Each structure stands twice: as C-alpha cells, then as structure tokens.
Short mmCIF file of C-alpha atoms in Angstrom, two decimals:
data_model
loop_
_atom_site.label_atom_id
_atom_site.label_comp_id
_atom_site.label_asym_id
_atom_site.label_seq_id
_atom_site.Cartn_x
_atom_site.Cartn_y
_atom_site.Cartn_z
CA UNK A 234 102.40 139.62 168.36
CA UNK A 235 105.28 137.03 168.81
CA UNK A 236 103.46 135.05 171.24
CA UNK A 237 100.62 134.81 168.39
CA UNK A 238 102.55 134.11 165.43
CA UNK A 239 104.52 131.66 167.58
CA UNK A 240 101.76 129.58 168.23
CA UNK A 241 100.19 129.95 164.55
CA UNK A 242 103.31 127.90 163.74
CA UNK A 243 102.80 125.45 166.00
CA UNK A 244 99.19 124.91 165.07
CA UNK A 245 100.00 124.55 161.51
CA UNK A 246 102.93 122.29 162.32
CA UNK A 247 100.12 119.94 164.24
CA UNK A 248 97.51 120.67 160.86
CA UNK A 249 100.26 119.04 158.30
CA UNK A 250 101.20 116.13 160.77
CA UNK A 251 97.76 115.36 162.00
CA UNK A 252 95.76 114.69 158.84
CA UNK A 253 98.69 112.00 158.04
CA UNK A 254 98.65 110.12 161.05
CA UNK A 255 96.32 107.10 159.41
CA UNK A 256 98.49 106.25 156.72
CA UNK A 257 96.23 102.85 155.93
CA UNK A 258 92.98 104.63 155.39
CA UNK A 259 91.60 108.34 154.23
CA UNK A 260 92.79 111.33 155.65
CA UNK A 261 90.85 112.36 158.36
CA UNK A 262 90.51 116.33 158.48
CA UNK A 263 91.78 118.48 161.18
CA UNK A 264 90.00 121.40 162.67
CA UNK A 265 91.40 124.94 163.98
CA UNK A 266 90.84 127.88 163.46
CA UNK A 267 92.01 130.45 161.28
CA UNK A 268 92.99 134.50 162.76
CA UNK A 269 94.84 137.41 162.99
CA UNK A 270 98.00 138.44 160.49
CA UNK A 271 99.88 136.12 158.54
CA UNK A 272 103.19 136.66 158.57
CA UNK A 273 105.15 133.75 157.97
CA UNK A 274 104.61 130.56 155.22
CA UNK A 275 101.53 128.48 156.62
CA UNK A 276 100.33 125.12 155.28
CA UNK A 277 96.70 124.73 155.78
CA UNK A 278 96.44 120.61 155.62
CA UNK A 279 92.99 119.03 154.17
CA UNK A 280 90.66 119.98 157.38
CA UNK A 281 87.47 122.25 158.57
CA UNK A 282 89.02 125.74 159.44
CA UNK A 283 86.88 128.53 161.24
CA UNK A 284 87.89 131.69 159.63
CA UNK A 285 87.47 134.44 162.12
CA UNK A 286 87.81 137.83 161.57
CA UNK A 287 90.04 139.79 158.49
CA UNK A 288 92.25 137.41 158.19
CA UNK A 289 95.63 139.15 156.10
CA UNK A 290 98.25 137.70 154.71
CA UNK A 291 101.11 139.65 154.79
CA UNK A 292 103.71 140.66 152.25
CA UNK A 293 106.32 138.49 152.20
CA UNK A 294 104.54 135.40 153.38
CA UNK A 295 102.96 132.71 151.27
CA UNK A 296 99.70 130.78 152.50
CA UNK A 297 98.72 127.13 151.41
CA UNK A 298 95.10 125.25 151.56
CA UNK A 299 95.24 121.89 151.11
CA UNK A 300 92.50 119.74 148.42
CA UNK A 301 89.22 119.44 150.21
CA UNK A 302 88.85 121.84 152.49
CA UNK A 303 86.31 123.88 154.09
CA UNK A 304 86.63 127.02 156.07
CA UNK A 305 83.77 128.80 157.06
CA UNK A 306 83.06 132.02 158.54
CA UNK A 307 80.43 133.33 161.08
CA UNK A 308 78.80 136.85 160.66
CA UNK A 309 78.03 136.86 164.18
CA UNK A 310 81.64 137.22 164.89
CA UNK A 311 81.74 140.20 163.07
CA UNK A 312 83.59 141.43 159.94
CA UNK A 313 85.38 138.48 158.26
CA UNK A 314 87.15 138.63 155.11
CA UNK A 315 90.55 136.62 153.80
CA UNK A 316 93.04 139.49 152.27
CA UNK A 317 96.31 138.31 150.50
CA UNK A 318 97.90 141.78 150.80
CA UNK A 319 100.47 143.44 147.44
CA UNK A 320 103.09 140.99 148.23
CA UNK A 321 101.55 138.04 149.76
CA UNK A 322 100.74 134.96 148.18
CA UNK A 323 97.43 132.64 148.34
CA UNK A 324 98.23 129.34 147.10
CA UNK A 325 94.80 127.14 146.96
CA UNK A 326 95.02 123.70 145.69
CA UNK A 327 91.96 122.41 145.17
CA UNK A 328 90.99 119.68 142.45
CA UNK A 329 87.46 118.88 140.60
CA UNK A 330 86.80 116.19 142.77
CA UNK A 331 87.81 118.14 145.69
CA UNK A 332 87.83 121.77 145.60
CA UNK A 333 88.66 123.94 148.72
CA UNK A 334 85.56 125.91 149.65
CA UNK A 335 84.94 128.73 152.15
CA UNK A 336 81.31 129.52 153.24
CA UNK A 337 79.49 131.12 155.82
CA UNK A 338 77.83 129.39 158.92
CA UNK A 339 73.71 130.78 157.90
CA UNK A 340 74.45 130.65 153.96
CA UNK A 341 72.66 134.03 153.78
CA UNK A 342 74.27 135.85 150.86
CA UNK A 343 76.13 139.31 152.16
CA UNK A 344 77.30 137.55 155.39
CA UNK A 345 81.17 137.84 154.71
CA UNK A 346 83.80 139.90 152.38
CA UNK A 347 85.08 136.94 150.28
CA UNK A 348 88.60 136.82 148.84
CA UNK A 349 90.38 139.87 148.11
CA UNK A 350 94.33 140.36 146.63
CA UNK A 351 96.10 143.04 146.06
CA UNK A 352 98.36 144.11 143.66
CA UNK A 353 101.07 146.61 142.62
CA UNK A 354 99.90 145.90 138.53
CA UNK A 355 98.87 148.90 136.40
CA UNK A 356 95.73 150.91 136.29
CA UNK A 357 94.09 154.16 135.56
CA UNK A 358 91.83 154.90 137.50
CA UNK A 359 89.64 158.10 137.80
CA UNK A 360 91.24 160.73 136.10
CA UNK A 361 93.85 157.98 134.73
CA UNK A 362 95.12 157.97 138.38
CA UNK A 363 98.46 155.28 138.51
CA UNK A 364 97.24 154.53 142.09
CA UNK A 365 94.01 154.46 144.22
CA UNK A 366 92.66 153.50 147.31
CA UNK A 367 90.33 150.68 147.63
CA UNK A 368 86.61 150.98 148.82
CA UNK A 369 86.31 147.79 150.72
CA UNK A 370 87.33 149.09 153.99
CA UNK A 371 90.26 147.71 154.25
CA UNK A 372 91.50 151.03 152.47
CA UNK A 373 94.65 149.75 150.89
CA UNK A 374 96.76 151.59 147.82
CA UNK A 375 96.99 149.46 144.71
CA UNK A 376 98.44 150.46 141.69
CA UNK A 377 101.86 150.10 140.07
CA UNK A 378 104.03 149.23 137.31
CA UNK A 379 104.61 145.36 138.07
CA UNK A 380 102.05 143.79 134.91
CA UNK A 381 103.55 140.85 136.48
CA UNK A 382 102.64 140.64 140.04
CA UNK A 383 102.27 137.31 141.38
CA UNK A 384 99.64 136.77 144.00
CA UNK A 385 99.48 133.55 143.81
CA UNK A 386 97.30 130.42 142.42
CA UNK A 387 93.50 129.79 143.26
CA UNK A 388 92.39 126.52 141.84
CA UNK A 389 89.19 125.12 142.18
CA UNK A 390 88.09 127.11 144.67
CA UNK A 391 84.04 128.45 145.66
CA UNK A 392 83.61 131.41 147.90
CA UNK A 393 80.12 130.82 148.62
CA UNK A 394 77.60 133.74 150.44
CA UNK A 395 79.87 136.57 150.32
CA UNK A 396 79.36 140.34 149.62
CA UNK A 397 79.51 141.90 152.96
CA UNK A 398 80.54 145.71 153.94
CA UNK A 399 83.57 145.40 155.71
CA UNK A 400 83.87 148.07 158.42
CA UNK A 401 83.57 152.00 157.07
CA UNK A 402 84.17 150.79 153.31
CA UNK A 403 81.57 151.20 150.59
CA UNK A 404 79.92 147.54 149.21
CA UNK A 405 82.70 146.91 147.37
CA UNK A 406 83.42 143.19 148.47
CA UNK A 407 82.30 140.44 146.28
CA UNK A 408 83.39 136.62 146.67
CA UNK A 409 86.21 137.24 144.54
CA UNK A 410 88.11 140.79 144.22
CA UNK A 411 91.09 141.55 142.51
CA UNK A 412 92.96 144.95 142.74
CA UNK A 413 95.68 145.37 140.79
CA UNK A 414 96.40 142.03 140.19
CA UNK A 415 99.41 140.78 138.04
CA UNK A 416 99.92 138.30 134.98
CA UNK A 417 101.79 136.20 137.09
CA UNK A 418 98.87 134.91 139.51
CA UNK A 419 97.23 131.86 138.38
CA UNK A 420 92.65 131.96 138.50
CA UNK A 421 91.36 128.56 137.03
CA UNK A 422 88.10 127.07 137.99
CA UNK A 423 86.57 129.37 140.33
CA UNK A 424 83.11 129.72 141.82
CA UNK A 425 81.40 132.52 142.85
CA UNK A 426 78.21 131.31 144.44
CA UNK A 427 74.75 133.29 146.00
CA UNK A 428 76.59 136.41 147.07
CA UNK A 429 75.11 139.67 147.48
CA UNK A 430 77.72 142.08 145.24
CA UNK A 431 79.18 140.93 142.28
CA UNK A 432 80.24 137.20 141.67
CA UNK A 433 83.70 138.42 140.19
CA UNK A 434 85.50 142.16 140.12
CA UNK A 435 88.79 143.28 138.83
CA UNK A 436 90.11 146.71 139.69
CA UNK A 437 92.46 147.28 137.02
CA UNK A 438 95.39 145.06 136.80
CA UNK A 439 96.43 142.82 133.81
CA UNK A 440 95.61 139.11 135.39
CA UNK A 441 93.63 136.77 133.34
CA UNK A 442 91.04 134.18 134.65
CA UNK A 443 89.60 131.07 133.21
CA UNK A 444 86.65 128.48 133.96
CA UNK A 445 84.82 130.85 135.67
CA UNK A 446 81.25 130.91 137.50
CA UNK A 447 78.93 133.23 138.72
CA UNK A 448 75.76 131.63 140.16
CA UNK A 449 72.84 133.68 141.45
CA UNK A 450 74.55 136.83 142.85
CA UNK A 451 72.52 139.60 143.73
CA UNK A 452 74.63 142.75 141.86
CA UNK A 453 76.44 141.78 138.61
CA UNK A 454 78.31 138.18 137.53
CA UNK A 455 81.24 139.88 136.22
CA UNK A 456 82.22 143.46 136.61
CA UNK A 457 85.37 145.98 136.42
CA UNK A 458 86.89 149.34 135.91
CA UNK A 459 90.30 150.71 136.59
CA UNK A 460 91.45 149.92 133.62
CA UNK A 461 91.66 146.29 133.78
CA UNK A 462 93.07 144.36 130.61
CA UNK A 463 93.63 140.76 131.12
CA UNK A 464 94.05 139.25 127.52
CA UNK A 465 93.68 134.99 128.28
CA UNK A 466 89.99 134.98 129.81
CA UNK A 467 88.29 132.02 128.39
CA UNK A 468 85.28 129.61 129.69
CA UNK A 469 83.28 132.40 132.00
CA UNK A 470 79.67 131.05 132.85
CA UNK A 471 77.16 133.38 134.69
CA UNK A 472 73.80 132.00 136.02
CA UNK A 473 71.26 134.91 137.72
CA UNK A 474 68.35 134.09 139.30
CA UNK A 475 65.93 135.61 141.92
CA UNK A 476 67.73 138.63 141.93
CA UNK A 477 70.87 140.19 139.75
CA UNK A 478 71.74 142.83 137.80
CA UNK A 479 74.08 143.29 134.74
CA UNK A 480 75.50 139.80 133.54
CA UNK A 481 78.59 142.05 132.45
CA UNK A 482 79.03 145.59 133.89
CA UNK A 483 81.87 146.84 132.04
CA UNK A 484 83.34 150.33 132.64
CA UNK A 485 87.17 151.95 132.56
CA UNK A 486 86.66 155.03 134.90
CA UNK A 487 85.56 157.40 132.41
CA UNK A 488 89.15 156.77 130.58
CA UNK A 489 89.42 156.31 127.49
CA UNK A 490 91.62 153.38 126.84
CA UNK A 491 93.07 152.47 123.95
CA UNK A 492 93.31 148.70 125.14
CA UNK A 493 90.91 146.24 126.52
CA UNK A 494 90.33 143.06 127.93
CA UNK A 495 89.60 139.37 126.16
CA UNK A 496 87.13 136.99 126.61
CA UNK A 497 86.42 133.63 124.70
CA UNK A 498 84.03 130.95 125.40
CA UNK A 499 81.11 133.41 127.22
CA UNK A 500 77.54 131.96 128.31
CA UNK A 501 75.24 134.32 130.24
CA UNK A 502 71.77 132.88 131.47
CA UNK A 503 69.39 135.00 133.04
CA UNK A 504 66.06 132.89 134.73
CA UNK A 505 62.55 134.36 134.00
CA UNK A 506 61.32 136.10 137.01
CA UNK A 507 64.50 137.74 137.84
CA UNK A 508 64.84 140.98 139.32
CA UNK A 509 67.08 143.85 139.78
CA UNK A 510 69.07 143.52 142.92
CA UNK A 511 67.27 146.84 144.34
CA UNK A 512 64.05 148.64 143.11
CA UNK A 513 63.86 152.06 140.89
CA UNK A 514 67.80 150.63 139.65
CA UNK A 515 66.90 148.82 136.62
CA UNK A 516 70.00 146.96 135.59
CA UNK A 517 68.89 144.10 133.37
CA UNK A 518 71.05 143.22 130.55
CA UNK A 519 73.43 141.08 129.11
CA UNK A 520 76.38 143.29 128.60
CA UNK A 521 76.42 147.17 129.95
CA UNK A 522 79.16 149.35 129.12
CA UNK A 523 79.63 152.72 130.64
CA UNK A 524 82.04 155.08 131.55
CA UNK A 525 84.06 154.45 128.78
CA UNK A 526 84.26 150.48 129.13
CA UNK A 527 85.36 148.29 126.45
CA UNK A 528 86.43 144.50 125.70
CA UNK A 529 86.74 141.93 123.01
CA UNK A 530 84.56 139.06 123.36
CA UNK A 531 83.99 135.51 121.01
CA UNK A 532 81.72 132.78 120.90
CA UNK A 533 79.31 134.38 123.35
CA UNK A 534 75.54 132.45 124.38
CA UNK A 535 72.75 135.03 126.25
CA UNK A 536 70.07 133.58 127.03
CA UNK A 537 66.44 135.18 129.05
CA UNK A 538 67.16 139.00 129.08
CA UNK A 539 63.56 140.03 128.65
CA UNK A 540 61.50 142.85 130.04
CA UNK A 541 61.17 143.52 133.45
CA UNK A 542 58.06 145.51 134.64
CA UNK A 543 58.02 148.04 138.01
CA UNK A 544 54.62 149.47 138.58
CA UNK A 545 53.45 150.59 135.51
CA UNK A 546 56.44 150.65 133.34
CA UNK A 547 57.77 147.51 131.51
CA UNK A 548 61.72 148.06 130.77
CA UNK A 549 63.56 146.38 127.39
CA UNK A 550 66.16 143.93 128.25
CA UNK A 551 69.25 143.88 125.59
CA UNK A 552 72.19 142.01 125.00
CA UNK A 553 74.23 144.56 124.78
CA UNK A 554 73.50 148.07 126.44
CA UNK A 555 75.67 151.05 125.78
CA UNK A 556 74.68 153.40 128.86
CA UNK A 557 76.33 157.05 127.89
CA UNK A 558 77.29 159.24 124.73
CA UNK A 559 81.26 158.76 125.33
CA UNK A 560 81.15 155.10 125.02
CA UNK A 561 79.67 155.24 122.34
CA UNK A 562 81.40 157.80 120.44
CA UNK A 563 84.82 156.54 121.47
CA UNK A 564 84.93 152.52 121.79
CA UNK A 565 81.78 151.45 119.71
CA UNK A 566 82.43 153.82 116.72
CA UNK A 567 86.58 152.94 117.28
CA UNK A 568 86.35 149.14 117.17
CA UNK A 569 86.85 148.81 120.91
CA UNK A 570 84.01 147.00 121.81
CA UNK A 571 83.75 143.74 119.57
CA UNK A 572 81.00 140.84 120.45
CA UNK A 573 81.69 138.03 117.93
CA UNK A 574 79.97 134.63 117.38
CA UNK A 575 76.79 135.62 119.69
CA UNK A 576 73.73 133.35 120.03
CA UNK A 577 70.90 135.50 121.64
CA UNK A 578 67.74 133.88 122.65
CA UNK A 579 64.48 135.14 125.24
CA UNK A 580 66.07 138.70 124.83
CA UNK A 581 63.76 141.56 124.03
CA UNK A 582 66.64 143.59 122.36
CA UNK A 583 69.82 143.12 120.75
CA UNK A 584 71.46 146.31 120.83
CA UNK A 585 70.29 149.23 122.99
CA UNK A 586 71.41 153.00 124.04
CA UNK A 587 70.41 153.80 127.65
CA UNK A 588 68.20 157.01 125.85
CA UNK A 589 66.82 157.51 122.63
CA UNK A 590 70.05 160.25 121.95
CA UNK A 591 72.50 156.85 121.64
CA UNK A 592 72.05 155.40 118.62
CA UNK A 593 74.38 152.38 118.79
CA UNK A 594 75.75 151.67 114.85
CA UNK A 595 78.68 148.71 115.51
CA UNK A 596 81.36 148.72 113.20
CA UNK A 597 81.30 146.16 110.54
CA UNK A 598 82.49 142.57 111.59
CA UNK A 599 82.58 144.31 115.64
CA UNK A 600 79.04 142.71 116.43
CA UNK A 601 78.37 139.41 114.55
CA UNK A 602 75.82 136.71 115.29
CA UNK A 603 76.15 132.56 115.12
CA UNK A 604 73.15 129.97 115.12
CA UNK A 605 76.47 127.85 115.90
CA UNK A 606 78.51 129.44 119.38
CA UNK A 607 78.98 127.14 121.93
CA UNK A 608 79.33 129.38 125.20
CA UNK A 609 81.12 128.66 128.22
CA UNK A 610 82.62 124.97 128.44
CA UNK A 611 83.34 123.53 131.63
CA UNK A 612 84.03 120.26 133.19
CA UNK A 613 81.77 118.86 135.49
CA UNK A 614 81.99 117.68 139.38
CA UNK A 615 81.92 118.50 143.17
CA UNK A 616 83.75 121.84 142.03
CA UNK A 617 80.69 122.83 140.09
CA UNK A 618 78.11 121.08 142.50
CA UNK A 619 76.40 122.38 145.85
CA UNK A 620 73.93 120.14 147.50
CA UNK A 621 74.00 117.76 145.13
CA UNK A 622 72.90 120.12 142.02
CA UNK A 623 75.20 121.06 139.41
CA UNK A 624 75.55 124.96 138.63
CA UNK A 625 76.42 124.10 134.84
CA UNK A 626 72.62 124.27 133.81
#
C-alpha cells in the first residue's frame, strides 16, 4: 500500500507540473490514470484521466480536478465507480466554458456507477432508522447528526452514461448519489446525462443543489427518500426521452415527516413516444409521491405527460400522482406537499390517485396554477452541450 500511494504522489506531482510546462501557449493536457484508494490530498491538473476501477477517496483526504477535464471509464475493466467516502472531500472545478466531465469509453448508458459521497448528515430512514446501510454495493453506513457535513464542491461537472450495479449491491447507482450529505458541500451546475438509474438521488441528508440537469435517463430525473430536506434547491431541469420514468419520484421511507425539501425554478419535459424504463412498471408522471414523500415546490413548467398505451390498456399521465392512502391522508391533507406557480401543458391529468380509493383534494393555495411560470433557468455553454447540441431544449 505504501509503495502505491507513494507513487500516486509522484504521478500527481508530474500532472500539476506537466500541463504548465508551455507557459507561451495553451495548456496541453496530461494523461494517467486514475486507481486504487485515495489517501492523501491529490491535484488532478487539466488532462485525460482513465478512471479504473472504485476509485475511493478516503476520509481525511481531499481530491482536486482541474477545469477541462475528462476522465473516462471502461466497463470492460470491470466495476468502476468514483466514491468520496464520510470524510473525504471531492473538490471539482469546472467552469461553463470548461466543465470537468467523466464518461464511459462505449457511451452505453448503465456502463459505470457515477459519483457517489457519503455523509454523516441526518436521516430517517425505514422505520425512522438514524443510520442505514447503502444499496450500491459498496455497503457503507451513513447517517448522523452533522446537518453540516462538508463533502466538498462539484461545479460544472457531467457524469455522463452511468447507472451501473456495482458488485452484490442492488441498482442503486445513478450519475450522481448523495447519502447523507451535509449543508456544507457545495452542488452547482451539474449534469446528469443518458444514464440508466436515476439522473440525481439523495438519501437523506440536508444538502441543497442548484442548476441542475437530468437528460434522458432511463429510471427517474430526480428522486429521494431517507428523509432528505435540503431547503436552497433552485434551477432543476429534467429532459426524458426514449425511455424514463417519474420526472420526480418523491418518497420519505414510509415516515412521516413533519419537514420537507424546497425547490424553485422547476421545468420537467417529457418527449412524445417515451416509455417506461421497463414493461408492466408504468411510471409516467410528472411528480409521484409515495411512501409518505413530501416537498415544497414554485414556479414549476411540465410539459408532454400524456398516455402511454401497453397492449390493450392506455394509462393517464398526471402532473402530479399521489401513489398510496398515507400520503395522502398525512402530507396532501396537512399542507406538506405544495406545487405553486405550475404551467402544465400535453398532460392528460392534473392531479391523480394511483386507484380510484385516493381522491386527491389539495389544500387551498397548496396547488396553484400560472399561464406566467418560467421553469428552470440556466445559462448556456459547453457545460450544457454534448456533441455540439445543447440539453437546454
């Protein structure tokens, strides 16, 4: 282990020296690759990185990506994943104009596990559990009492063609996934692009995230439980097409919470001719709470959540979905579930219980409508851009 963190030093020692050495033109980007446990502080200087394997960073050590660069993984190395572990930081400094991405080698969504942190921030989880154990396979605890865990700051960042199952763990890897993640890490401008799980998922935790998008993932664009009740979301775009489920899957492990998350600024888009991500599992709407899931959200757009025929059936695509008696009875009828300023358009329903026994009645001034919201609003550039098409549509 020595002899490998030893020369991890010395090959980031060469990465921040070489990418300076023309100091009369551009930077020219170094290569190497990236393995193994972190340990100790590591600058990652503007280059093309090969990220092989579950690459962790380990508490107490703080990892740095340079603007502009690229690290890509290869599925046919096996499991790969980059972990930032409770107690490691991830610092990514990307910019609009050059954002650090990390990819996959055959852009086939599912190929790797994404980004995932760690936290000791609080939850309550099933059975309003303090602590849990992740399903990702990399079976770590997370839980605590630190609301302001720090696990760094991701800015302008893509994780492009993730969603893999990481050795023994469930699918529970998505290009970015949060675990107990504190007020004190920074998300701004992150993109979540053609993965096969969700685009973004918080388990519990009290981090907040803004200028956020999820384009054409196969499960939902935004999903959590645990508990999770970040208060400054704002700017959160979701584009599904080909195949997706839920634009919003909202749940709180069957707790119910007296607190929930914010979101301003919301646009949802769904593209005629979607479909669920698998057959028989009809999961087609805007916003789906369950399991006792709540969340105050403003100045919404949703846009082309129609019906969706299987066989013989045609289902009723709504805006808002509230999937089980509990919900209902406890955070629609108590004010915890508020969708204010909402522009719905192309959508069959506006309101809809999963069976004909939820009647969904909102609570005056908890579901209003606006000819007038404005959505998501996000700057433009290569950020926001993959093969020369911007994912702001």
């Amino acid at each position: 282990m020595k002899k490998f963190l030893l020369g991890l030093t010395l090959i980031g020692a060469m990465f921040t020296s070489c990418s300076d050495d023309d100091s009369n033109g551009p930077k020219k980007p170094v290569e190497g690759e990236i393995t193994g446990v972190i340990t100790t502080n590591q600058t990652f200087a503007y280059g093309n990185y090969t990220l092989k394997g579950i690459v962790k960073i380990a508490s107490g050590a703080t990892v740095t990506f340079e603007k502009g660069s690229t690290i890509t993984a290869n599925k046919q190395t096996g499991d790969n994943a980059l972990v930032v572990l409770n107690g490691g930081k991830l610092i990514i400094n990307g910019t609009a104009a050059e954002p650090v991405v990390f990819t996959e080698a055959s852009k086939i969504p599912g190929s790797w596990g994404g980004i995932i942190m760690y936290g000791d921030a609080p939850i309550k989880a099933i059975n309003a559990a303090t602590t849990a154990t992740s399903e990702d396979g990399n079976n770590q605890s997370y839980g605590g009492g630190n609301a302001a865990h720090n696990g760094g700051s991701l800015k302008y960042v893509r994780v492009e063609y993730a969603g893999a199952k990481l050795a023994d763990g469930t699918k529970e890897n998505n290009a970015f996934t949060f675990y107990s993640v504190g007020t004190g890490t920074t998300l701004d401008h992150l993109v979540a692009y053609k993965g096969a799980d969700d685009g973004f998922e918080f388990f519990g935790g009290t981090v907040s995230a803004s200028n956020l998008i999820s384009f054409g993932n196969y499960d939902d664009a935004f999903d959590w439980q645990d508990g999770w009740q970040g208060q400054n979301n704002t700017n959160w775009y979701a584009y599904q097409e080909v195949k997706g489920n839920f634009g919003m899957e909202i749940e709180a492990s069957g707790n119910n919470n007296t607190f929930f998350p914010k979101v301003t600024n919301v646009t949802l888009k769904r593209v005629a001719g979607t479909v669920p991500e698998v057959a028989g599992a009809i999961e087609i709407d805007a916003f789906q709470f369950k399991k006792e899931g709540n969340g105050d959200f403003n100045n919404v757009i949703i846009d082309g959540y129609g019906n969706y025929t299987e066989g013989a059936k045609t289902y009723e695509g709504a805006a808002i979905k509230i999937q089980d008696a509990p919900t209902n009875t406890d955070q629609v009828n108590n004010s915890r579930i508020k969708i204010t300023n909402a522009k719905i358009s192309n959508t069959t329903k506006e309101v809809l219980g999963a069976s004909d026994a939820i009647v969904v009645g909102f609570p005056n001034g908890t579901f209003t409508k606006s000819a007038t919201a404005t959505g998501a609003s996000l700057e433009t550039g290569n950020w926001a851009t993959v093969g020369g098409a911007s994912l702001i549509k």
